[in-house]
mmCIF file with all atom_site columns, C-alpha atoms in Angstrom:
data_model
loop_
_atom_site.group_PDB
_atom_site.id
_atom_site.type_symbol
_atom_site.label_atom_id
_atom_site.label_alt_id
_atom_site.label_comp_id
_atom_site.label_asym_id
_atom_site.label_entity_id
_atom_site.label_seq_id
_atom_site.pdbx_PDB_ins_code
_atom_site.Cartn_x
_atom_site.Cartn_y
_atom_site.Cartn_z
_atom_site.occupancy
_atom_site.B_iso_or_equiv
_atom_site.pdbx_formal_charge
_atom_site.auth_seq_id
_atom_site.auth_comp_id
_atom_site.auth_asym_id
_atom_site.auth_atom_id
_atom_site.pdbx_PDB_model_num
ATOM 1   C CA . UNK A 1 1   ? 86.031 61.570  119.221 1.00 0.00 ? 6   UNK A CA 1
ATOM 2   C CA . UNK A 1 2   ? 87.099 63.031  122.583 1.00 0.00 ? 7   UNK A CA 1
ATOM 3   C CA . UNK A 1 3   ? 90.122 64.745  120.980 1.00 0.00 ? 8   UNK A CA 1
ATOM 4   C CA . UNK A 1 4   ? 87.920 66.209  118.238 1.00 0.00 ? 9   UNK A CA 1
ATOM 5   C CA . UNK A 1 5   ? 85.494 67.546  120.851 1.00 0.00 ? 10  UNK A CA 1
ATOM 6   C CA . UNK A 1 6   ? 88.370 69.138  122.796 1.00 0.00 ? 11  UNK A CA 1
ATOM 7   C CA . UNK A 1 7   ? 89.746 70.823  119.648 1.00 0.00 ? 12  UNK A CA 1
ATOM 8   C CA . UNK A 1 8   ? 86.242 71.924  118.672 1.00 0.00 ? 13  UNK A CA 1
ATOM 9   C CA . UNK A 1 9   ? 85.608 73.438  122.083 1.00 0.00 ? 14  UNK A CA 1
ATOM 10  C CA . UNK A 1 10  ? 89.011 75.186  122.026 1.00 0.00 ? 15  UNK A CA 1
ATOM 11  C CA . UNK A 1 11  ? 88.253 76.644  118.565 1.00 0.00 ? 16  UNK A CA 1
ATOM 12  C CA . UNK A 1 12  ? 84.777 77.664  119.740 1.00 0.00 ? 17  UNK A CA 1
ATOM 13  C CA . UNK A 1 13  ? 86.205 79.569  122.695 1.00 0.00 ? 18  UNK A CA 1
ATOM 14  C CA . UNK A 1 14  ? 89.051 81.221  120.749 1.00 0.00 ? 19  UNK A CA 1
ATOM 15  C CA . UNK A 1 15  ? 86.782 82.267  117.867 1.00 0.00 ? 20  UNK A CA 1
ATOM 16  C CA . UNK A 1 16  ? 84.096 83.413  120.319 1.00 0.00 ? 21  UNK A CA 1
ATOM 17  C CA . UNK A 1 17  ? 86.544 85.594  122.230 1.00 0.00 ? 22  UNK A CA 1
ATOM 18  C CA . UNK A 1 18  ? 87.708 87.114  118.941 1.00 0.00 ? 23  UNK A CA 1
ATOM 19  C CA . UNK A 1 19  ? 84.133 87.678  117.731 1.00 0.00 ? 24  UNK A CA 1
ATOM 20  C CA . UNK A 1 20  ? 82.827 89.285  120.911 1.00 0.00 ? 25  UNK A CA 1
ATOM 21  C CA . UNK A 1 21  ? 86.097 91.156  121.477 1.00 0.00 ? 26  UNK A CA 1
ATOM 22  C CA . UNK A 1 22  ? 85.858 92.742  118.030 1.00 0.00 ? 27  UNK A CA 1
ATOM 23  C CA . UNK A 1 23  ? 82.160 93.454  118.579 1.00 0.00 ? 28  UNK A CA 1
ATOM 24  C CA . UNK A 1 24  ? 83.036 95.391  121.723 1.00 0.00 ? 29  UNK A CA 1
ATOM 25  C CA . UNK A 1 25  ? 85.973 97.081  119.935 1.00 0.00 ? 30  UNK A CA 1
ATOM 26  C CA . UNK A 1 26  ? 83.653 98.320  117.177 1.00 0.00 ? 31  UNK A CA 1
ATOM 27  C CA . UNK A 1 27  ? 80.981 99.594  119.568 1.00 0.00 ? 32  UNK A CA 1
ATOM 28  C CA . UNK A 1 28  ? 83.154 101.086 122.293 1.00 0.00 ? 33  UNK A CA 1
ATOM 29  C CA . UNK A 1 29  ? 86.315 102.142 120.389 1.00 0.00 ? 34  UNK A CA 1
ATOM 30  C CA . UNK A 1 30  ? 86.020 102.377 116.605 1.00 0.00 ? 35  UNK A CA 1
ATOM 31  C CA . UNK A 1 31  ? 82.581 103.998 116.231 1.00 0.00 ? 36  UNK A CA 1
ATOM 32  C CA . UNK A 1 32  ? 83.367 106.780 118.748 1.00 0.00 ? 37  UNK A CA 1
ATOM 33  C CA . UNK A 1 33  ? 86.852 107.188 117.227 1.00 0.00 ? 38  UNK A CA 1
ATOM 34  C CA . UNK A 1 34  ? 85.395 107.592 113.732 1.00 0.00 ? 39  UNK A CA 1
ATOM 35  C CA . UNK A 1 35  ? 82.964 110.209 115.027 1.00 0.00 ? 40  UNK A CA 1
ATOM 36  C CA . UNK A 1 36  ? 85.775 112.091 116.778 1.00 0.00 ? 41  UNK A CA 1
ATOM 37  C CA . UNK A 1 37  ? 88.015 111.841 113.702 1.00 0.00 ? 42  UNK A CA 1
ATOM 38  C CA . UNK A 1 38  ? 85.220 113.172 111.480 1.00 0.00 ? 43  UNK A CA 1
ATOM 39  C CA . UNK A 1 39  ? 84.532 116.084 113.845 1.00 0.00 ? 44  UNK A CA 1
ATOM 40  C CA . UNK A 1 40  ? 88.226 117.010 114.209 1.00 0.00 ? 45  UNK A CA 1
ATOM 41  C CA . UNK A 1 41  ? 88.730 119.494 111.357 1.00 0.00 ? 46  UNK A CA 1
ATOM 42  C CA . UNK A 1 42  ? 92.452 119.868 112.113 1.00 0.00 ? 47  UNK A CA 1
ATOM 43  C CA . UNK A 1 43  ? 93.149 116.129 112.433 1.00 0.00 ? 48  UNK A CA 1
ATOM 44  C CA . UNK A 1 44  ? 93.912 113.446 109.867 1.00 0.00 ? 49  UNK A CA 1
ATOM 45  C CA . UNK A 1 45  ? 90.244 112.434 109.536 1.00 0.00 ? 50  UNK A CA 1
ATOM 46  C CA . UNK A 1 46  ? 88.677 108.987 109.584 1.00 0.00 ? 51  UNK A CA 1
ATOM 47  C CA . UNK A 1 47  ? 90.282 107.748 106.342 1.00 0.00 ? 52  UNK A CA 1
ATOM 48  C CA . UNK A 1 48  ? 93.037 105.708 107.987 1.00 0.00 ? 53  UNK A CA 1
ATOM 49  C CA . UNK A 1 49  ? 90.555 103.832 110.170 1.00 0.00 ? 54  UNK A CA 1
ATOM 50  C CA . UNK A 1 50  ? 88.164 103.300 107.264 1.00 0.00 ? 55  UNK A CA 1
ATOM 51  C CA . UNK A 1 51  ? 90.869 102.252 104.807 1.00 0.00 ? 56  UNK A CA 1
ATOM 52  C CA . UNK A 1 52  ? 93.291 100.212 106.929 1.00 0.00 ? 57  UNK A CA 1
ATOM 53  C CA . UNK A 1 53  ? 91.728 99.189  110.255 1.00 0.00 ? 58  UNK A CA 1
ATOM 54  C CA . UNK A 1 54  ? 88.022 98.635  109.621 1.00 0.00 ? 59  UNK A CA 1
ATOM 55  C CA . UNK A 1 55  ? 88.299 96.232  106.641 1.00 0.00 ? 60  UNK A CA 1
ATOM 56  C CA . UNK A 1 56  ? 90.840 94.053  108.458 1.00 0.00 ? 61  UNK A CA 1
ATOM 57  C CA . UNK A 1 57  ? 88.835 94.078  111.702 1.00 0.00 ? 62  UNK A CA 1
ATOM 58  C CA . UNK A 1 58  ? 85.626 93.251  109.813 1.00 0.00 ? 63  UNK A CA 1
ATOM 59  C CA . UNK A 1 59  ? 87.364 90.341  108.076 1.00 0.00 ? 64  UNK A CA 1
ATOM 60  C CA . UNK A 1 60  ? 88.299 88.749  111.412 1.00 0.00 ? 65  UNK A CA 1
ATOM 61  C CA . UNK A 1 61  ? 84.953 89.738  112.937 1.00 0.00 ? 66  UNK A CA 1
ATOM 62  C CA . UNK A 1 62  ? 82.763 88.015  110.364 1.00 0.00 ? 67  UNK A CA 1
ATOM 63  C CA . UNK A 1 63  ? 84.895 84.860  110.066 1.00 0.00 ? 68  UNK A CA 1
ATOM 64  C CA . UNK A 1 64  ? 85.225 84.569  113.851 1.00 0.00 ? 69  UNK A CA 1
ATOM 65  C CA . UNK A 1 65  ? 81.419 84.776  114.038 1.00 0.00 ? 70  UNK A CA 1
ATOM 66  C CA . UNK A 1 66  ? 81.020 81.959  111.520 1.00 0.00 ? 71  UNK A CA 1
ATOM 67  C CA . UNK A 1 67  ? 83.676 79.734  113.124 1.00 0.00 ? 72  UNK A CA 1
ATOM 68  C CA . UNK A 1 68  ? 82.123 80.337  116.558 1.00 0.00 ? 73  UNK A CA 1
ATOM 69  C CA . UNK A 1 69  ? 78.684 79.336  115.313 1.00 0.00 ? 74  UNK A CA 1
ATOM 70  C CA . UNK A 1 70  ? 79.903 76.296  113.369 1.00 0.00 ? 75  UNK A CA 1
ATOM 71  C CA . UNK A 1 71  ? 82.041 74.947  116.212 1.00 0.00 ? 76  UNK A CA 1
ATOM 72  C CA . UNK A 1 72  ? 79.133 75.516  118.607 1.00 0.00 ? 77  UNK A CA 1
ATOM 73  C CA . UNK A 1 73  ? 76.835 73.545  116.311 1.00 0.00 ? 78  UNK A CA 1
ATOM 74  C CA . UNK A 1 74  ? 79.418 70.751  116.081 1.00 0.00 ? 79  UNK A CA 1
ATOM 75  C CA . UNK A 1 75  ? 79.684 70.682  119.879 1.00 0.00 ? 80  UNK A CA 1
ATOM 76  C CA . UNK A 1 76  ? 75.900 70.477  120.271 1.00 0.00 ? 81  UNK A CA 1
ATOM 77  C CA . UNK A 1 77  ? 75.727 67.711  117.682 1.00 0.00 ? 82  UNK A CA 1
ATOM 78  C CA . UNK A 1 78  ? 78.523 65.602  119.220 1.00 0.00 ? 83  UNK A CA 1
ATOM 79  C CA . UNK A 1 79  ? 78.378 66.201  122.984 1.00 0.00 ? 84  UNK A CA 1
ATOM 80  C CA . UNK A 1 80  ? 76.497 63.325  124.617 1.00 0.00 ? 85  UNK A CA 1
ATOM 81  C CA . UNK A 1 81  ? 74.535 65.602  126.965 1.00 0.00 ? 86  UNK A CA 1
ATOM 82  C CA . UNK A 1 82  ? 73.145 67.760  124.120 1.00 0.00 ? 87  UNK A CA 1
ATOM 83  C CA . UNK A 1 83  ? 71.734 67.502  120.645 1.00 0.00 ? 88  UNK A CA 1
ATOM 84  C CA . UNK A 1 84  ? 71.619 70.115  117.914 1.00 0.00 ? 89  UNK A CA 1
ATOM 85  C CA . UNK A 1 85  ? 67.919 69.501  117.348 1.00 0.00 ? 90  UNK A CA 1
ATOM 86  C CA . UNK A 1 86  ? 67.224 69.522  121.077 1.00 0.00 ? 91  UNK A CA 1
ATOM 87  C CA . UNK A 1 87  ? 69.015 72.834  121.544 1.00 0.00 ? 92  UNK A CA 1
ATOM 88  C CA . UNK A 1 88  ? 67.223 74.549  118.679 1.00 0.00 ? 93  UNK A CA 1
ATOM 89  C CA . UNK A 1 89  ? 63.857 73.247  119.900 1.00 0.00 ? 94  UNK A CA 1
ATOM 90  C CA . UNK A 1 90  ? 64.802 74.527  123.384 1.00 0.00 ? 95  UNK A CA 1
ATOM 91  C CA . UNK A 1 91  ? 64.600 71.060  124.870 1.00 0.00 ? 96  UNK A CA 1
ATOM 92  C CA . UNK A 1 92  ? 60.825 70.954  124.456 1.00 0.00 ? 97  UNK A CA 1
ATOM 93  C CA . UNK A 1 93  ? 59.707 67.468  125.383 1.00 0.00 ? 98  UNK A CA 1
ATOM 94  C CA . UNK A 1 94  ? 63.114 66.562  126.783 1.00 0.00 ? 99  UNK A CA 1
ATOM 95  C CA . UNK A 1 95  ? 62.502 68.221  130.163 1.00 0.00 ? 100 UNK A CA 1
ATOM 96  C CA . UNK A 1 96  ? 66.161 69.203  130.257 1.00 0.00 ? 101 UNK A CA 1
ATOM 97  C CA . UNK A 1 97  ? 66.890 72.680  131.678 1.00 0.00 ? 102 UNK A CA 1
ATOM 98  C CA . UNK A 1 98  ? 70.489 72.586  130.453 1.00 0.00 ? 103 UNK A CA 1
ATOM 99  C CA . UNK A 1 99  ? 69.326 71.876  126.915 1.00 0.00 ? 104 UNK A CA 1
ATOM 100 C CA . UNK A 1 100 ? 66.793 74.704  127.170 1.00 0.00 ? 105 UNK A CA 1
ATOM 101 C CA . UNK A 1 101 ? 69.437 77.128  128.462 1.00 0.00 ? 106 UNK A CA 1
ATOM 102 C CA . UNK A 1 102 ? 72.055 76.277  125.856 1.00 0.00 ? 107 UNK A CA 1
ATOM 103 C CA . UNK A 1 103 ? 69.297 76.371  123.235 1.00 0.00 ? 108 UNK A CA 1
ATOM 104 C CA . UNK A 1 104 ? 68.461 79.977  124.149 1.00 0.00 ? 109 UNK A CA 1
ATOM 105 C CA . UNK A 1 105 ? 72.173 80.754  123.867 1.00 0.00 ? 110 UNK A CA 1
ATOM 106 C CA . UNK A 1 106 ? 72.349 79.006  120.492 1.00 0.00 ? 111 UNK A CA 1
ATOM 107 C CA . UNK A 1 107 ? 69.374 80.985  119.197 1.00 0.00 ? 112 UNK A CA 1
ATOM 108 C CA . UNK A 1 108 ? 70.871 84.279  120.384 1.00 0.00 ? 113 UNK A CA 1
ATOM 109 C CA . UNK A 1 109 ? 74.167 83.333  118.722 1.00 0.00 ? 114 UNK A CA 1
ATOM 110 C CA . UNK A 1 110 ? 72.284 82.480  115.519 1.00 0.00 ? 115 UNK A CA 1
ATOM 111 C CA . UNK A 1 111 ? 70.534 85.863  115.516 1.00 0.00 ? 116 UNK A CA 1
ATOM 112 C CA . UNK A 1 112 ? 73.897 87.531  116.104 1.00 0.00 ? 117 UNK A CA 1
ATOM 113 C CA . UNK A 1 113 ? 75.481 85.549  113.245 1.00 0.00 ? 118 UNK A CA 1
ATOM 114 C CA . UNK A 1 114 ? 72.666 86.634  110.926 1.00 0.00 ? 119 UNK A CA 1
ATOM 115 C CA . UNK A 1 115 ? 73.213 90.249  111.991 1.00 0.00 ? 120 UNK A CA 1
ATOM 116 C CA . UNK A 1 116 ? 76.933 89.973  111.170 1.00 0.00 ? 121 UNK A CA 1
ATOM 117 C CA . UNK A 1 117 ? 76.590 88.391  107.729 1.00 0.00 ? 122 UNK A CA 1
ATOM 118 C CA . UNK A 1 118 ? 73.138 89.681  106.702 1.00 0.00 ? 123 UNK A CA 1
ATOM 119 C CA . UNK A 1 119 ? 73.148 93.237  108.054 1.00 0.00 ? 124 UNK A CA 1
ATOM 120 C CA . UNK A 1 120 ? 76.492 94.479  109.358 1.00 0.00 ? 125 UNK A CA 1
ATOM 121 C CA . UNK A 1 121 ? 78.861 93.224  106.646 1.00 0.00 ? 126 UNK A CA 1
ATOM 122 C CA . UNK A 1 122 ? 76.726 94.132  103.577 1.00 0.00 ? 127 UNK A CA 1
ATOM 123 C CA . UNK A 1 123 ? 76.186 97.626  104.971 1.00 0.00 ? 128 UNK A CA 1
ATOM 124 C CA . UNK A 1 124 ? 79.802 98.102  106.028 1.00 0.00 ? 129 UNK A CA 1
ATOM 125 C CA . UNK A 1 125 ? 80.860 97.342  102.449 1.00 0.00 ? 130 UNK A CA 1
ATOM 126 C CA . UNK A 1 126 ? 78.785 100.367 101.367 1.00 0.00 ? 131 UNK A CA 1
ATOM 127 C CA . UNK A 1 127 ? 80.087 102.572 104.179 1.00 0.00 ? 132 UNK A CA 1
ATOM 128 C CA . UNK A 1 128 ? 83.730 101.721 103.480 1.00 0.00 ? 133 UNK A CA 1
ATOM 129 C CA . UNK A 1 129 ? 83.394 102.091 99.711  1.00 0.00 ? 134 UNK A CA 1
ATOM 130 C CA . UNK A 1 130 ? 84.051 98.408  99.000  1.00 0.00 ? 135 UNK A CA 1
ATOM 131 C CA . UNK A 1 131 ? 80.847 98.470  96.922  1.00 0.00 ? 136 UNK A CA 1
ATOM 132 C CA . UNK A 1 132 ? 79.345 101.478 95.156  1.00 0.00 ? 137 UNK A CA 1
ATOM 133 C CA . UNK A 1 133 ? 76.642 103.337 97.080  1.00 0.00 ? 138 UNK A CA 1
ATOM 134 C CA . UNK A 1 134 ? 75.074 106.788 96.954  1.00 0.00 ? 139 UNK A CA 1
ATOM 135 C CA . UNK A 1 135 ? 75.297 109.134 99.922  1.00 0.00 ? 140 UNK A CA 1
ATOM 136 C CA . UNK A 1 136 ? 71.684 108.283 100.817 1.00 0.00 ? 141 UNK A CA 1
ATOM 137 C CA . UNK A 1 137 ? 72.448 104.555 100.641 1.00 0.00 ? 142 UNK A CA 1
ATOM 138 C CA . UNK A 1 138 ? 75.523 105.069 102.825 1.00 0.00 ? 143 UNK A CA 1
ATOM 139 C CA . UNK A 1 139 ? 73.450 106.987 105.399 1.00 0.00 ? 144 UNK A CA 1
ATOM 140 C CA . UNK A 1 140 ? 70.925 104.143 105.541 1.00 0.00 ? 145 UNK A CA 1
ATOM 141 C CA . UNK A 1 141 ? 73.749 101.605 105.672 1.00 0.00 ? 146 UNK A CA 1
ATOM 142 C CA . UNK A 1 142 ? 75.323 103.425 108.646 1.00 0.00 ? 147 UNK A CA 1
ATOM 143 C CA . UNK A 1 143 ? 72.053 103.280 110.571 1.00 0.00 ? 148 UNK A CA 1
ATOM 144 C CA . UNK A 1 144 ? 71.360 99.607  109.794 1.00 0.00 ? 149 UNK A CA 1
ATOM 145 C CA . UNK A 1 145 ? 74.928 98.522  110.620 1.00 0.00 ? 150 UNK A CA 1
ATOM 146 C CA . UNK A 1 146 ? 74.879 100.603 113.822 1.00 0.00 ? 151 UNK A CA 1
ATOM 147 C CA . UNK A 1 147 ? 71.566 99.133  115.015 1.00 0.00 ? 152 UNK A CA 1
ATOM 148 C CA . UNK A 1 148 ? 72.565 95.547  114.156 1.00 0.00 ? 153 UNK A CA 1
ATOM 149 C CA . UNK A 1 149 ? 75.907 95.975  115.916 1.00 0.00 ? 154 UNK A CA 1
ATOM 150 C CA . UNK A 1 150 ? 74.307 97.497  119.022 1.00 0.00 ? 155 UNK A CA 1
ATOM 151 C CA . UNK A 1 151 ? 71.733 94.715  119.026 1.00 0.00 ? 156 UNK A CA 1
ATOM 152 C CA . UNK A 1 152 ? 74.539 92.150  118.972 1.00 0.00 ? 157 UNK A CA 1
ATOM 153 C CA . UNK A 1 153 ? 76.271 93.965  121.843 1.00 0.00 ? 158 UNK A CA 1
ATOM 154 C CA . UNK A 1 154 ? 73.056 93.814  123.878 1.00 0.00 ? 159 UNK A CA 1
ATOM 155 C CA . UNK A 1 155 ? 72.493 90.133  123.026 1.00 0.00 ? 160 UNK A CA 1
ATOM 156 C CA . UNK A 1 156 ? 76.080 89.106  123.788 1.00 0.00 ? 161 UNK A CA 1
ATOM 157 C CA . UNK A 1 157 ? 75.758 89.027  127.590 1.00 0.00 ? 162 UNK A CA 1
ATOM 158 C CA . UNK A 1 158 ? 72.500 87.020  127.712 1.00 0.00 ? 163 UNK A CA 1
ATOM 159 C CA . UNK A 1 159 ? 73.936 84.707  125.032 1.00 0.00 ? 164 UNK A CA 1
ATOM 160 C CA . UNK A 1 160 ? 77.022 84.034  127.143 1.00 0.00 ? 165 UNK A CA 1
ATOM 161 C CA . UNK A 1 161 ? 74.895 83.628  130.277 1.00 0.00 ? 166 UNK A CA 1
ATOM 162 C CA . UNK A 1 162 ? 72.657 81.021  128.639 1.00 0.00 ? 167 UNK A CA 1
ATOM 163 C CA . UNK A 1 163 ? 75.617 79.171  127.129 1.00 0.00 ? 168 UNK A CA 1
ATOM 164 C CA . UNK A 1 164 ? 77.286 78.921  130.526 1.00 0.00 ? 169 UNK A CA 1
ATOM 165 C CA . UNK A 1 165 ? 74.005 78.070  132.254 1.00 0.00 ? 170 UNK A CA 1
ATOM 166 C CA . UNK A 1 166 ? 73.617 75.140  129.858 1.00 0.00 ? 171 UNK A CA 1
ATOM 167 C CA . UNK A 1 167 ? 77.171 73.964  130.358 1.00 0.00 ? 172 UNK A CA 1
ATOM 168 C CA . UNK A 1 168 ? 77.188 74.322  134.133 1.00 0.00 ? 173 UNK A CA 1
ATOM 169 C CA . UNK A 1 169 ? 73.596 73.501  135.025 1.00 0.00 ? 174 UNK A CA 1
ATOM 170 C CA . UNK A 1 170 ? 72.977 76.919  136.546 1.00 0.00 ? 175 UNK A CA 1
ATOM 171 C CA . UNK A 1 171 ? 69.232 77.557  136.866 1.00 0.00 ? 176 UNK A CA 1
ATOM 172 C CA . UNK A 1 172 ? 67.965 80.620  135.068 1.00 0.00 ? 177 UNK A CA 1
#
């Protein structure tokens, strides 16, 4: 079981780096680049990003989010110092600050996962023309995807802080 836990933790870290890295790429690079490409009347426009880069980045983004969450849940369920139930109940009754901390991190990660699969991806499919949508639906989709993505960016630092606080016993 120790080898499985080591592989799980490795996958959790690799997928998490990919997920948060792509989240930061979208918010700090791609969104401003799309705006600049749209505003540049003499340039090539945003089509290349929307057709070639965004769908591929969103593929890795959403699957990295799911793998991160699943491997985190497996870790919580198998690590002797934690429990999946204990984390998601924030250690209430267990009087375990590490369980409470990692539980807050797990909840933030769960909210972020929901944002990826329930808000960002369905709306990005409309924006990128993967599914049919009117101009009004695309405008709404842009706003919803933007707000969900910015929310995830804001939640990412506290999520990482709580995850590390749980793992390292740092008081919060």
